[in-house]
Coordinates of C-alpha atoms in Angstrom, one line a residue:
M46 CA 0.5 0.1 0.0
S47 CA 1.6 3.3 -0.5
G48 CA 0.2 4.9 2.6
P49 CA -2.5 7.6 3.5
A50 CA -4.2 9.5 0.7
V51 CA -2.6 12.6 1.6
D52 CA -5.5 15.9 0.8
A53 CA -8.2 13.0 -0.5
P54 CA -11.2 15.3 -1.7
Q55 CA -14.4 15.2 0.2
R56 CA -16.5 12.2 -0.7
H57 CA -20.6 10.6 1.1
I58 CA -19.4 7.7 1.7
G59 CA -22.3 4.9 2.4
F60 CA -22.5 2.4 5.0
T61 CA -24.0 -0.6 4.5
A62 CA -24.1 -3.9 6.8
P63 CA -27.0 -6.7 9.0
A64 CA -28.8 -4.8 11.5
F65 CA -26.8 -5.7 14.6
P66 CA -25.7 -4.2 17.2
S67 CA -21.8 -5.6 17.0
H68 CA -21.5 -4.7 13.4
W69 CA -22.7 -1.3 14.1
R70 CA -20.5 0.1 16.8
A71 CA -17.6 -1.0 14.9
L72 CA -19.0 0.4 12.3
E73 CA -19.8 3.2 13.2
A74 CA -15.9 3.1 14.6
L75 CA -14.6 4.3 11.2
A76 CA -17.4 6.8 10.0
H77 CA -16.3 8.9 13.1
V78 CA -12.6 8.5 12.2
L79 CA -13.8 9.0 8.8
R80 CA -16.3 12.2 9.0
A81 CA -13.1 14.0 11.1
R82 CA -11.4 14.0 8.0
G83 CA -13.6 15.8 6.3
H84 CA -16.3 13.8 5.2
R85 CA -19.2 12.6 5.4
V86 CA -21.1 9.3 6.4
T87 CA -24.6 8.2 5.9
F88 CA -26.0 4.5 6.5
F89 CA -28.3 2.8 5.0
H90 CA -31.2 0.9 6.5
Q91 CA -34.4 0.3 8.0
P92 CA -36.0 2.8 9.6
D93 CA -36.0 1.3 13.2
A94 CA -31.6 0.8 12.8
A95 CA -31.0 4.0 13.6
A96 CA -31.1 3.4 17.1
L97 CA -27.7 1.4 16.6
L98 CA -25.5 4.4 15.8
D99 CA -24.3 6.5 19.7
D100 CA -24.0 9.5 17.3
S101 CA -26.7 10.9 15.9
A102 CA -24.0 13.6 14.3
I103 CA -23.4 10.4 11.5
G104 CA -25.7 10.2 8.9
F105 CA -28.7 7.3 8.5
Q106 CA -31.3 7.3 6.1
A107 CA -34.3 5.1 6.2
I108 CA -35.0 2.8 3.6
G109 CA -37.4 -0.5 3.2
A110 CA -40.3 1.0 5.6
R111 CA -42.3 -0.4 3.4
S112 CA -41.0 -4.2 4.2
H113 CA -39.1 -3.5 7.1
P114 CA -42.6 -0.6 9.0
S115 CA -40.6 0.9 12.1
G116 CA -40.7 -1.8 14.8
S117 CA -39.8 -4.8 13.2
L118 CA -36.2 -4.7 14.1
P119 CA -36.3 -6.7 17.5
A120 CA -38.0 -9.3 16.2
V121 CA -35.8 -10.3 14.0
L122 CA -33.1 -9.7 17.1
R123 CA -34.7 -11.7 19.7
R124 CA -34.8 -14.3 16.5
A125 CA -31.7 -14.3 15.8
A126 CA -30.3 -14.6 19.7
S127 CA -32.5 -17.6 19.5
P128 CA -32.7 -19.7 17.2
G129 CA -33.0 -22.7 18.9
S130 CA -35.2 -25.7 16.5
P131 CA -34.1 -25.8 13.0
L132 CA -36.6 -24.4 12.2
G133 CA -35.8 -21.2 14.0
L134 CA -33.0 -21.0 12.5
R135 CA -34.9 -21.8 8.8
R136 CA -36.2 -18.1 10.8
V137 CA -33.4 -16.0 10.6
I138 CA -31.9 -16.9 7.4
Q139 CA -35.5 -16.0 5.8
D140 CA -34.6 -12.4 7.8
M141 CA -31.3 -12.3 6.6
A142 CA -32.7 -13.1 2.5
A143 CA -35.5 -10.4 3.0
A144 CA -32.9 -8.2 4.7
T145 CA -30.8 -9.1 1.8
D146 CA -33.6 -8.3 -0.4
M147 CA -35.1 -4.8 0.7
L148 CA -30.8 -3.3 -0.2
C149 CA -31.3 -4.7 -3.0
R150 CA -34.1 -3.1 -3.9
E151 CA -34.1 -0.4 -2.1
L152 CA -30.4 1.2 -1.9
P153 CA -29.7 2.5 -6.0
Q154 CA -32.4 4.9 -5.7
A155 CA -30.8 6.4 -2.1
L156 CA -27.7 6.2 -3.1
R157 CA -28.4 8.1 -6.4
D158 CA -30.5 10.8 -4.1
A159 CA -27.3 11.3 -1.4
G160 CA -25.1 10.8 -4.2
V161 CA -22.6 9.1 -2.7
D162 CA -20.2 8.4 -4.1
L163 CA -18.1 5.4 -1.9
L164 CA -20.0 2.2 -0.3
V165 CA -18.3 1.4 2.2
C166 CA -20.3 -3.0 2.3
D167 CA -19.7 -5.8 5.3
Q168 CA -20.0 -8.7 4.8
M169 CA -22.5 -10.2 5.7
E170 CA -24.6 -8.7 3.8
A171 CA -24.5 -9.5 0.2
A172 CA -26.4 -6.5 -1.1
G173 CA -24.4 -3.9 -1.0
G174 CA -21.6 -6.0 -3.3
L175 CA -23.7 -6.6 -5.8
V176 CA -25.0 -2.8 -5.7
A177 CA -21.6 -1.0 -6.1
E178 CA -21.1 -3.2 -8.9
A179 CA -23.9 -3.2 -10.7
M180 CA -24.1 0.8 -10.4
G181 CA -20.4 1.1 -10.1
I182 CA -19.9 2.9 -7.5
P183 CA -16.0 1.8 -5.3
C184 CA -16.8 -0.2 -2.6
V185 CA -15.2 -2.1 0.5
S186 CA -15.6 -4.6 2.3
V187 CA -15.4 -5.8 6.2
A188 CA -15.4 -7.8 7.6
C189 CA -16.7 -7.1 11.4
A190 CA -16.7 -10.7 12.3
L191 CA -14.5 -13.5 10.5
P192 CA -13.6 -13.5 7.5
I193 CA -16.2 -15.5 5.1
N194 CA -13.6 -15.8 2.6
R195 CA -13.3 -19.4 1.4
E196 CA -10.5 -21.3 1.1
P197 CA -9.1 -25.3 1.8
G198 CA -8.2 -26.0 5.7
I199 CA -10.2 -23.2 6.5
P200 CA -13.5 -23.8 8.0
L201 CA -16.1 -22.2 7.4
P202 CA -16.9 -18.7 10.3
V203 CA -20.0 -20.6 12.3
M204 CA -18.6 -24.1 12.3
P205 CA -16.4 -25.0 15.8
W206 CA -14.3 -27.2 13.3
R207 CA -10.3 -26.6 14.7
Y208 CA -7.5 -25.8 11.7
A209 CA -8.0 -28.9 8.9
A210 CA -4.3 -30.3 8.7
T211 CA -5.3 -33.9 7.9
P212 CA -7.7 -35.4 5.7
R213 CA -9.9 -36.3 8.0
D214 CA -9.9 -32.6 8.7
H215 CA -10.4 -31.1 5.7
E216 CA -13.4 -33.8 4.6
V217 CA -15.3 -32.4 7.9
Q218 CA -15.0 -29.0 6.0
R219 CA -15.6 -30.1 3.1
A220 CA -19.5 -31.4 4.1
S221 CA -19.8 -29.0 7.1
T222 CA -19.9 -26.1 3.6
Q223 CA -22.2 -28.1 1.4
V224 CA -24.4 -28.4 4.6
Y225 CA -24.3 -24.7 5.4
D226 CA -24.7 -23.8 1.4
H227 CA -28.1 -25.8 1.7
M228 CA -29.1 -24.4 4.7
M229 CA -28.9 -21.2 3.5
G230 CA -30.7 -21.5 0.1
A231 CA -33.1 -18.5 0.8
H232 CA -30.4 -16.7 1.1
S233 CA -29.1 -17.6 -1.8
R234 CA -31.8 -17.8 -4.5
V235 CA -32.4 -13.6 -3.2
I236 CA -28.6 -13.5 -4.4
Q237 CA -28.7 -15.2 -7.7
A238 CA -32.2 -12.9 -8.4
H239 CA -30.6 -9.2 -7.7
A240 CA -27.1 -10.3 -9.9
Q241 CA -29.2 -11.3 -12.8
A242 CA -32.0 -8.3 -12.5
F243 CA -29.0 -5.8 -11.9
G244 CA -27.2 -7.8 -15.6
I245 CA -23.7 -8.8 -13.3
T246 CA -21.8 -12.1 -13.2
P247 CA -23.9 -14.8 -11.8
R248 CA -23.6 -15.8 -7.8
S249 CA -25.5 -17.5 -5.1
A250 CA -23.5 -16.9 -1.6
L251 CA -21.9 -13.6 0.6
H252 CA -18.6 -14.6 0.0
E253 CA -19.0 -14.5 -3.8
C254 CA -20.7 -10.4 -4.0
L255 CA -17.3 -9.0 -1.7
S256 CA -15.2 -6.4 -3.5
P257 CA -12.6 -6.2 -5.7
L258 CA -11.0 -3.7 -5.1
A259 CA -10.5 -3.8 -1.1
Q260 CA -10.8 -5.9 2.1
I261 CA -10.7 -4.7 5.9
S262 CA -10.7 -7.4 8.3
Q263 CA -10.8 -6.5 11.7
T264 CA -9.1 -9.8 12.6
T265 CA -5.4 -10.1 12.5
P266 CA -2.8 -12.8 10.8
S267 CA -2.7 -14.8 13.8
F268 CA -6.1 -14.9 15.7
D269 CA -6.8 -15.9 12.9
F270 CA -6.6 -19.5 11.2
P271 CA -3.5 -19.6 9.0
R272 CA -4.1 -18.7 5.4
Q273 CA -2.8 -19.3 1.9
A274 CA -5.3 -17.6 -0.6
L275 CA -6.6 -14.1 0.8
P276 CA -6.9 -12.3 -2.3
A277 CA -4.1 -9.3 -3.2
G278 CA -6.2 -6.6 -1.6
F279 CA -7.1 -8.0 2.5
H280 CA -5.9 -6.1 5.0
A281 CA -6.4 -7.5 8.7
V282 CA -6.6 -4.0 10.0
G283 CA -7.5 -5.1 13.8
P284 CA -10.5 -3.8 16.1
L285 CA -12.5 -1.0 14.9
R286 CA -12.4 1.2 18.2
P287 CA -13.3 4.6 18.8
A288 CA -9.9 7.1 20.3
H289 CA -11.7 7.8 23.6
A290 CA -10.7 6.8 27.0
Q291 CA -12.4 4.5 29.1
V292 CA -12.9 4.8 32.5
M293 CA -11.9 1.6 35.1
P294 CA -15.6 1.4 37.8
E295 CA -14.9 1.7 41.0
L296 CA -16.0 -1.5 42.4
G297 CA -13.6 -2.1 45.3
L298 CA -11.5 -4.6 44.0
S299 CA -9.7 -7.1 46.5
E300 CA -5.5 -6.9 45.5
Q301 CA -6.1 -10.2 47.0
R302 CA -7.9 -12.7 43.9
P303 CA -8.0 -12.4 41.1
F304 CA -10.8 -10.0 39.0
V305 CA -13.0 -11.8 35.7
F306 CA -15.3 -10.1 33.7
A307 CA -17.8 -12.2 32.0
S308 CA -20.0 -10.7 29.1
L309 CA -22.3 -12.9 27.1
G310 CA -23.1 -9.0 24.3
T311 CA -25.4 -7.7 23.4
L312 CA -27.9 -10.0 21.4
Q313 CA -27.2 -13.3 24.6
G314 CA -26.9 -11.4 28.0
Q315 CA -30.9 -13.1 28.8
R316 CA -29.9 -16.2 29.8
R317 CA -30.0 -15.9 33.5
A318 CA -29.2 -20.2 33.2
L319 CA -26.6 -19.7 32.1
L320 CA -24.6 -16.2 33.9
G321 CA -26.1 -17.7 36.8
R322 CA -23.6 -20.5 36.2
I323 CA -20.9 -18.9 35.3
A324 CA -21.4 -16.2 38.7
R325 CA -20.9 -19.6 40.4
A326 CA -18.2 -21.0 38.1
C327 CA -16.0 -17.6 39.7
Q328 CA -17.0 -18.6 43.5
H329 CA -16.0 -22.4 43.6
A330 CA -13.1 -20.3 41.7
E331 CA -12.3 -17.3 44.5
V332 CA -12.2 -15.1 41.9
Q333 CA -14.2 -11.8 42.2
V334 CA -16.7 -11.7 38.7
L335 CA -18.3 -8.5 37.2
I336 CA -20.6 -9.4 34.9
A337 CA -21.9 -6.7 32.6
H338 CA -25.8 -8.5 31.1
C339 CA -26.3 -6.1 28.0
G340 CA -29.1 -5.1 29.4
G341 CA -31.3 -8.9 28.6
L342 CA -31.7 -8.8 32.3
T343 CA -34.3 -7.3 35.3
H344 CA -33.2 -5.0 38.2
R345 CA -34.4 -8.5 40.0
E346 CA -32.9 -11.0 37.7
A347 CA -29.5 -8.7 38.2
G348 CA -30.0 -8.5 42.0
A349 CA -30.2 -12.3 42.5
L350 CA -27.0 -13.3 41.0
R351 CA -24.4 -10.8 43.1
V352 CA -22.6 -12.0 45.9
P353 CA -21.3 -8.6 48.4
G354 CA -17.6 -8.6 47.3
R355 CA -17.9 -11.4 44.8
V356 CA -19.9 -11.3 42.0
W357 CA -20.8 -7.4 40.4
V358 CA -23.5 -7.3 37.7
T359 CA -24.1 -4.1 35.8
D360 CA -25.9 -3.8 32.6
F361 CA -23.4 -2.5 30.1
A362 CA -20.1 -1.6 31.7
P363 CA -16.3 0.2 29.7
Q364 CA -14.6 -2.7 28.4
Q365 CA -11.7 -2.1 27.5
A366 CA -10.6 -0.4 30.6
V367 CA -12.1 -3.5 32.5
L368 CA -10.2 -5.8 30.3
A369 CA -7.2 -3.2 31.5
R370 CA -8.2 -4.4 35.2
A371 CA -9.6 -7.6 34.6
D372 CA -6.5 -11.4 34.8
A373 CA -8.9 -12.9 32.9
V374 CA -12.3 -13.2 30.6
I375 CA -16.1 -15.3 30.1
S376 CA -17.4 -14.7 27.2
H377 CA -19.8 -16.1 24.2
A378 CA -17.0 -15.8 22.2
G379 CA -18.6 -12.5 19.5
L380 CA -15.1 -11.5 18.0
N381 CA -15.4 -7.7 19.5
T382 CA -15.4 -9.1 23.1
A383 CA -12.8 -11.7 21.9
L384 CA -10.2 -8.5 20.7
D385 CA -10.6 -6.6 22.9
A386 CA -9.2 -9.2 25.4
C387 CA -6.7 -10.3 23.4
A388 CA -5.5 -6.4 22.9
A389 CA -5.8 -5.5 27.0
G390 CA -3.6 -9.6 26.5
K391 CA -5.9 -11.3 29.0
P392 CA -7.0 -14.8 27.9
V393 CA -10.7 -16.1 27.0
L394 CA -12.6 -18.9 28.7
A395 CA -14.9 -18.8 26.0
L396 CA -18.7 -20.5 25.5
P397 CA -20.4 -19.9 22.1
I398 CA -23.4 -19.4 21.2
A399 CA -24.2 -18.9 17.9
F400 CA -22.9 -17.0 14.4
D401 CA -19.6 -16.5 14.3
Q402 CA -18.8 -16.8 17.0
P403 CA -18.2 -21.6 17.9
G404 CA -15.6 -20.3 14.6
V405 CA -14.3 -17.4 17.1
A406 CA -14.4 -20.1 20.6
A407 CA -11.2 -22.1 17.6
R408 CA -9.2 -19.5 17.1
L409 CA -8.2 -18.5 21.0
V410 CA -7.9 -22.1 21.5
H411 CA -6.1 -22.9 18.5
A412 CA -3.7 -19.4 19.0
G413 CA -3.4 -20.5 22.9
A414 CA -5.4 -18.0 24.2
G415 CA -8.1 -19.3 25.8
L416 CA -9.8 -22.5 26.3
K417 CA -13.7 -23.8 25.2
A418 CA -16.9 -25.1 27.2
S419 CA -19.8 -25.5 25.9
P420 CA -23.0 -23.4 27.2
R421 CA -25.7 -25.2 27.0
W422 CA -23.7 -28.6 29.0
A423 CA -21.2 -27.4 30.7
S424 CA -21.3 -27.8 34.7
S425 CA -20.5 -24.7 36.5
R426 CA -17.7 -26.6 38.5
T427 CA -16.6 -27.7 35.5
L428 CA -16.3 -24.2 34.0
G429 CA -14.3 -23.4 38.1
T430 CA -11.5 -25.7 36.9
L431 CA -11.2 -23.7 32.5
L432 CA -11.0 -21.2 34.9
C433 CA -8.8 -21.6 36.9
R434 CA -6.0 -22.8 34.5
L435 CA -6.0 -20.0 32.4
L436 CA -5.1 -18.2 35.7
D437 CA -2.9 -20.7 37.3
E438 CA -0.9 -21.5 33.8
S439 CA 1.2 -18.9 31.7
A440 CA 0.9 -19.6 28.4
F441 CA -2.5 -18.2 27.7
A442 CA -1.7 -15.4 29.2
A443 CA 1.4 -14.4 27.2
N444 CA -0.1 -15.5 24.3
A445 CA -3.1 -13.6 24.3
R446 CA -0.5 -10.8 25.0
R447 CA 1.3 -11.8 21.7
L448 CA -2.1 -11.4 20.2
G449 CA -1.8 -7.8 21.5
A450 CA 1.0 -7.0 21.1
E451 CA 0.5 -8.4 17.0
I452 CA -3.5 -5.5 16.9
A453 CA -1.7 -2.6 18.5
A454 CA 0.4 -2.4 15.6
A455 CA -2.3 -3.5 13.2
G456 CA -2.8 0.1 13.0
G457 CA -7.2 -0.2 13.4
A458 CA -9.5 1.6 12.0
E459 CA -7.0 4.9 11.5
R460 CA -5.7 2.2 9.0
A461 CA -9.1 1.4 7.3
A462 CA -9.5 5.2 7.0
D463 CA -6.3 4.7 5.1
I464 CA -7.3 1.9 2.6
I465 CA -11.3 3.9 1.9
E466 CA -9.4 6.8 1.4
Q467 CA -6.9 5.0 -1.2
V468 CA -10.2 3.4 -2.6
A469 CA -12.1 6.5 -3.3
V470 CA -9.0 9.1 -5.0
H471 CA -7.9 6.3 -7.2
G472 CA -10.5 3.5 -7.7
V473 CA -8.0 1.2 -8.1
P474 CA -7.1 -2.8 -5.8
L475 CA -5.0 -2.1 -3.4
H476 CA -2.7 -5.0 -3.0
E477 CA -1.0 -6.2 0.3
H478 CA -3.0 -8.1 2.5
S479 CA -1.7 -9.1 6.5
A480 CA -0.4 -6.6 8.8

C-alpha cells in the first residue's frame, strides 16, 4: 500500500451492514474517523436501525419502510439471539434473505439521491457488493465478524472445527460447508435473483459478493487460522474502536483475588441460567467477577446474581477499561469481545452460542489464548476448573499478550480509513494483505 491519501477530497461515503449492534459499533468507529477527516458519512437501512448508532451526528437514511416498518427489528434480533430449533434457524435465514432483498431493491435509488461516492459494505450483507457493482460505485468490504473468505483448510466461521491439518479435517470441512450452503438456500436464491436482475456476473453466496478493490478485517493474521489464499487487497487492521479513553468503574475490588470480566454480548445477555452458572463458577474458583448482561436481565434478575464482595452485576460496562484491570475473561466468543480481550492481553474462556462464535472460540484455542466449553452442558464446576487453568497456566496470558502486540501494531480504524480513502481517490485495487 502506498500510504494514506494526502489531502483526500471530501467524499460522501455510504455504509450498509446487517442490523446487528456489534457490527454497527465497529463501523461507527470507522465512520467517526472518516467524518473527522472531512468526509460525509451515511448509514442506510430500515427505520429501526437508526437506534443502533450512538452518535446522531452520523448520517442515517431510512429505507425499506414498507417491507421493514418501524418496530419490526426487535423481533428479528430476538430470533437471531435464540434460533432454537431447525425451524427457528430457518426463520433467521429468511430474515437475512428479506433484509438483502430489501436493500437490493431500495439501495440503488437511495444512493443515487444521496450522491454517494463510495460504499462501505459489511461482508455479512450481500446487498452492498451487488448494488455497488451494478451501479459502478467503488466499494470496500469490511469483515466485522470473522472473514468469510473461503479457502481449503479453513472451516467456515460458523463451524466449531479446528484448522484442517489432516485429510479427515478437510473432509469434515468440505461436508460441513455443503450442509451450510444447503441451509442458506433462501438467501442464495435472493442473491442469484438480484445478480441476474442487475445484469452482473452470476453468483449465489456471500463470499462471492466481496469488493475486488479492498477488503478490511477486524482480525489480525495470528488470530485467524493460517491463511494461504487471501486476495491481494485483503487488509487485517485489527479492531475498529473509538479513540476515546474509558474509566474503570469503582467496585471496591480486593487485590488478593483475581478479577474476571464476564459478558455474553448484546444479543445473548438474557441467558439468566448461563450467567448464574458463570457466577457460581467464579465462586468455585475463588475469583471476583463483574458480569455485564447488556440489558438482558431485569433489575430483580440481576440482583439475584450479586454476591457482596464477589459478584458484581451491571447492564453495560466500559469494556476496554474493565479488561485492562481483569485477569481473565468469560465470553460468548463474540469477535469484538475476543479481540478486545486479546488487545488487553487477557485469556478467554469461550462459551460460543451462535453466529461466528464457534469459529472465534476455535481460533482462540488454536492461538493458545483461551479455552472453550459448551454453554449448554458445562457445569459451574467445570467452568470453574477451566477458569483456574487460564489463571494458573501462564502460557494462556502470554499468548494473549502476543496477539495483543500484533493488534496494537495493526492500525485499527485509522488504517482502515486510509484504505478507504485510497480507494475513494484512486478507484483501483490495493495490493496488500496481512498486517
